[in-house]
PDB file of C-alpha atoms and ligand atoms in Angstrom:
ATOM      1  CA  MET A   1     108.875   1.712   2.949  1.00 40.00           C
ATOM      2  CA  ILE A   2     110.055   5.310   3.337  1.00 42.00           C
ATOM      3  CA  CYS A   3     109.352   7.540   0.330  1.00 39.00           C
ATOM      4  CA  MET A   4     110.912  10.960  -0.252  1.00 38.00           C
ATOM      5  CA  ALA A   5     108.512  13.769  -1.155  1.00 44.00           C
ATOM      6  CA  THR A   6     111.029  15.423  -3.439  1.00 42.00           C
ATOM      7  CA  LYS A   7     113.734  14.127  -5.668  1.00 44.00           C
ATOM      8  CA  PRO A   8     117.228  14.316  -4.142  1.00 47.00           C
ATOM      9  CA  PRO A   9     119.347  17.076  -5.754  1.00 47.00           C
ATOM     10  CA  SER A  10     121.140  15.668  -8.750  1.00 49.00           C
ATOM     11  CA  SER A  11     124.719  16.685  -9.342  1.00 51.00           C
ATOM     12  CA  PRO A  12     125.239  18.556 -12.611  1.00 57.00           C
ATOM     13  CA  LYS A  13     126.182  16.199 -15.401  1.00 58.00           C
ATOM     14  CA  PRO A  14     128.540  17.368 -18.108  1.00 57.00           C
ATOM     15  CA  PRO A  15     126.805  17.657 -21.466  1.00 56.00           C
ATOM     16  CA  PRO A  16     127.373  14.795 -23.876  1.00 57.00           C
ATOM     17  CA  PRO A  17     130.284  15.351 -26.229  1.00 55.00           C
ATOM     18  CA  ARG A  18     129.246  17.209 -29.388  1.00 56.00           C
ATOM     19  CA  PRO A  19     130.526  16.226 -32.820  1.00 53.00           C
ATOM     20  CA  LEU A  20     132.754  19.084 -33.982  1.00 52.00           C
ATOM     21  CA  GLN A  21     133.764  18.251 -37.523  1.00 56.00           C
ATOM     22  CA  GLU A  22     133.227  15.398 -39.773  1.00 54.00           C
ATOM     23  CA  GLU A  23     136.066  14.922 -42.220  1.00 57.00           C
ATOM     24  CA  GLY A  24     136.542  11.919 -44.343  1.00 69.00           C
ATOM     25  CA  GLY A  25     134.473   9.766 -42.026  1.00 76.00           C
ATOM     26  CA  SER A  26     136.290  10.744 -38.780  1.00 80.00           C
ATOM     27  CA  VAL A  27     134.442  12.611 -36.002  1.00 83.00           C
ATOM     28  CA  VAL A  28     136.153  14.872 -33.451  1.00 76.00           C
ATOM     29  CA  LEU A  29     134.457  14.980 -30.043  1.00 80.00           C
ATOM     30  CA  GLU A  30     134.891  17.794 -27.532  1.00 83.00           C
ATOM     31  CA  ARG A  31     134.054  17.176 -23.873  1.00 85.00           C
ATOM     32  CA  ARG A  32     133.163  20.213 -21.750  1.00 86.00           C
ATOM     33  CA  THR A  33     133.040  20.100 -17.964  1.00 88.00           C
ATOM     34  CA  LEU A  34     130.173  22.049 -16.330  1.00 90.00           C
ATOM     35  CA  ARG A  35     131.351  23.984 -13.276  1.00 91.00           C
ATOM     36  CA  THR A  36     128.882  25.324 -10.706  1.00 92.00           C
ATOM     37  CA  GLU A  37     129.797  28.772  -9.390  1.00 93.00           C
ATOM     38  CA  PRO A  38     129.923  29.023  -5.587  1.00 93.00           C
ATOM     39  CA  PRO A  39     127.000  31.140  -4.284  1.00 94.00           C
ATOM     40  CA  ARG A  40     127.487  34.853  -3.765  1.00 96.00           C
ATOM     41  CA  MET A  41     128.018  35.528  -0.037  1.00 98.00           C
ATOM     42  CA  TYR A  42     126.481  38.301   2.060  1.00 98.00           C
ATOM     43  CA  GLN A  43     127.755  39.878   5.263  1.00 98.00           C
ATOM     44  CA  VAL A  44     125.404  40.981   7.978  1.00 98.00           C
ATOM     45  CA  VAL A  45     126.601  44.373   9.195  1.00 98.00           C
ATOM     46  CA  MET A  46     125.336  45.837  12.461  1.00 98.00           C
ATOM     47  CA  LEU A  47     125.246  49.590  12.983  1.00 98.00           C
ATOM     48  CA  ASN A  48     125.968  51.590  16.090  1.00 98.00           C
ATOM     49  CA  ASP A  49     123.429  53.878  17.732  1.00 98.00           C
ATOM     50  CA  ASP A  50     123.373  55.824  20.974  1.00 98.00           C
ATOM     51  CA  TYR A  51     120.446  54.056  22.622  1.00 98.00           C
ATOM     52  CA  THR A  52     120.595  50.264  22.295  1.00 98.00           C
ATOM     53  CA  PRO A  53     122.167  48.831  25.472  1.00 98.00           C
ATOM     54  CA  MET A  54     125.519  47.097  24.995  1.00 98.00           C
ATOM     55  CA  GLU A  55     124.203  44.029  26.801  1.00 98.00           C
ATOM     56  CA  PHE A  56     121.318  43.688  24.334  1.00 98.00           C
ATOM     57  CA  VAL A  57     123.755  43.727  21.377  1.00 98.00           C
ATOM     58  CA  VAL A  58     125.952  41.106  23.038  1.00 98.00           C
ATOM     59  CA  VAL A  59     122.949  38.833  23.619  1.00 98.00           C
ATOM     60  CA  VAL A  60     121.774  39.296  19.995  1.00 98.00           C
ATOM     61  CA  LEU A  61     125.229  38.339  18.723  1.00 98.00           C
ATOM     62  CA  GLN A  62     125.207  35.213  20.893  1.00 98.00           C
ATOM     63  CA  GLU A  63     121.660  34.208  20.087  1.00 98.00           C
ATOM     64  CA  PHE A  64     121.462  34.801  16.324  1.00 98.00           C
ATOM     65  CA  PHE A  65     125.104  34.636  15.262  1.00 98.00           C
ATOM     66  CA  TYR A  66     126.237  31.874  17.647  1.00 98.00           C
ATOM     67  CA  LYS A  67     129.139  33.920  19.054  1.00 98.00           C
ATOM     68  CA  ASP A  68     130.483  33.046  22.465  1.00 98.00           C
ATOM     69  CA  ARG A  69     130.279  35.780  25.119  1.00 98.00           C
ATOM     70  CA  GLU A  70     133.879  36.906  24.546  1.00 98.00           C
ATOM     71  CA  ALA A  71     133.586  37.173  20.736  1.00 98.00           C
ATOM     72  CA  ALA A  72     130.168  38.843  21.005  1.00 98.00           C
ATOM     73  CA  THR A  73     131.587  41.461  23.386  1.00 98.00           C
ATOM     74  CA  GLN A  74     134.520  42.169  21.038  1.00 98.00           C
ATOM     75  CA  ILE A  75     132.207  42.602  18.034  1.00 98.00           C
ATOM     76  CA  MET A  76     129.839  44.842  20.017  1.00 98.00           C
ATOM     77  CA  LEU A  77     132.751  47.049  21.137  1.00 98.00           C
ATOM     78  CA  LYS A  78     134.074  47.265  17.583  1.00 98.00           C
ATOM     79  CA  ILE A  79     130.635  48.428  16.376  1.00 98.00           C
ATOM     80  CA  HIS A  80     130.427  50.894  19.284  1.00 98.00           C
ATOM     81  CA  LEU A  81     133.829  52.387  18.419  1.00 98.00           C
ATOM     82  CA  ASP A  82     133.842  52.180  14.577  1.00 98.00           C
ATOM     83  CA  GLY A  83     130.152  52.748  13.863  1.00 98.00           C
ATOM     84  CA  LYS A  84     129.588  49.327  12.315  1.00 98.00           C
ATOM     85  CA  GLY A  85     130.840  45.759  12.276  1.00 98.00           C
ATOM     86  CA  VAL A  86     130.374  42.409  10.573  1.00 98.00           C
ATOM     87  CA  CYS A  87     128.388  39.827  12.558  1.00 98.00           C
ATOM     88  CA  GLY A  88     128.767  36.984  10.053  1.00 98.00           C
ATOM     89  CA  VAL A  89     128.878  35.966   6.377  1.00 98.00           C
ATOM     90  CA  TYR A  90     126.121  33.801   4.848  1.00 98.00           C
ATOM     91  CA  THR A  91     124.311  32.940   1.670  1.00 97.00           C
ATOM     92  CA  ARG A  92     121.746  35.574   0.632  1.00 98.00           C
ATOM     93  CA  ASP A  93     118.631  34.033   2.189  1.00 98.00           C
ATOM     94  CA  VAL A  94     120.324  33.139   5.466  1.00 98.00           C
ATOM     95  CA  ALA A  95     121.748  36.684   5.748  1.00 98.00           C
ATOM     96  CA  ALA A  96     118.281  38.153   5.067  1.00 98.00           C
ATOM     97  CA  THR A  97     116.797  35.923   7.795  1.00 98.00           C
ATOM     98  CA  LYS A  98     119.458  37.055  10.318  1.00 98.00           C
ATOM     99  CA  VAL A  99     118.671  40.713   9.546  1.00 98.00           C
ATOM    100  CA  GLU A 100     114.945  40.020  10.040  1.00 98.00           C
ATOM    101  CA  GLN A 101     115.574  38.249  13.349  1.00 98.00           C
ATOM    102  CA  VAL A 102     117.739  41.089  14.687  1.00 98.00           C
ATOM    103  CA  LEU A 103     115.321  43.836  13.608  1.00 98.00           C
ATOM    104  CA  ASP A 104     112.370  41.919  15.018  1.00 98.00           C
ATOM    105  CA  ALA A 105     114.088  41.316  18.401  1.00 98.00           C
ATOM    106  CA  ALA A 106     115.211  44.971  18.580  1.00 98.00           C
ATOM    107  CA  HIS A 107     111.739  46.241  17.688  1.00 98.00           C
ATOM    108  CA  LYS A 108     110.074  43.987  20.293  1.00 98.00           C
ATOM    109  CA  ALA A 109     112.516  45.218  22.947  1.00 98.00           C
ATOM    110  CA  GLY A 110     111.996  48.854  21.913  1.00 98.00           C
ATOM    111  CA  HIS A 111     115.587  49.454  20.743  1.00 98.00           C
ATOM    112  CA  PRO A 112     116.557  51.254  17.523  1.00 98.00           C
ATOM    113  CA  LEU A 113     119.276  48.719  16.632  1.00 98.00           C
ATOM    114  CA  GLN A 114     119.807  48.491  12.864  1.00 98.00           C
ATOM    115  CA  CYS A 115     121.545  45.949  10.699  1.00 98.00           C
ATOM    116  CA  VAL A 116     121.836  45.309   6.973  1.00 98.00           C
ATOM    117  CA  SER A 117     123.061  42.613   4.646  1.00 98.00           C
ATOM    118  CA  GLU A 118     125.489  43.433   1.844  1.00 98.00           C
ATOM    119  CA  PRO A 119     127.207  41.339  -0.809  1.00 98.00           C
ATOM    120  CA  VAL A 120     130.819  40.450  -0.104  1.00 98.00           C
ATOM    121  CA  GLU A 121     133.086  41.684  -2.945  1.00 88.00           C
TER     122      GLU A 121
HETATM  123  N1  TYC B   1     126.501  52.602  21.371  1.00 67.54           N
HETATM  124  C1  TYC B   1     125.643  51.806  22.219  1.00 67.54           C
HETATM  125  C2  TYC B   1     125.740  52.313  23.664  1.00 67.54           C
HETATM  126  O1  TYC B   1     126.669  53.017  23.984  1.00 67.54           O
HETATM  127  C3  TYC B   1     125.979  50.318  22.173  1.00 67.54           C
HETATM  128  C4  TYC B   1     125.780  49.698  20.821  1.00 67.54           C
HETATM  129  C5  TYC B   1     126.755  48.861  20.310  1.00 67.54           C
HETATM  130  C6  TYC B   1     124.633  49.935  20.106  1.00 67.54           C
HETATM  131  C7  TYC B   1     126.592  48.253  19.076  1.00 67.54           C
HETATM  132  C8  TYC B   1     124.436  49.370  18.848  1.00 67.54           C
HETATM  133  O2  TYC B   1     125.219  47.895  17.134  1.00 67.54           O
HETATM  134  C9  TYC B   1     125.423  48.520  18.357  1.00 67.54           C
HETATM  135  N2  TYC B   1     124.793  51.905  24.487  1.00 67.54           N
END
């Protein structure tokens, strides 16, 4: 038999109806529906600098942001011309991981490439 180590996520259940008033023996019930907010999203923004080779940025965009060569080149050129550009939009932890991966790869290769994650409005 296969056993799961953790319980599967349970979908939020609406709370049971609460008695509102009791008048002359009759009870009024109110049902409220619980709505889960979608998670806040974060964009990973890459910054231009004068030293990181264009090819390195293109490869980073392909490797960590799953862009094809054409899209990666367009994003790199946008960053080069505008000073910054969005590489992708993710939940907070995924965005933080992407930033870490980029900074780590840049550091290992000896390039000053910078990127940050910021909440999407
Ligand atoms: N400006 C760099 C150059 O001319 C290229 C570059 C593009 C660097 C995007 C960083 O995020 C960047 N070699």
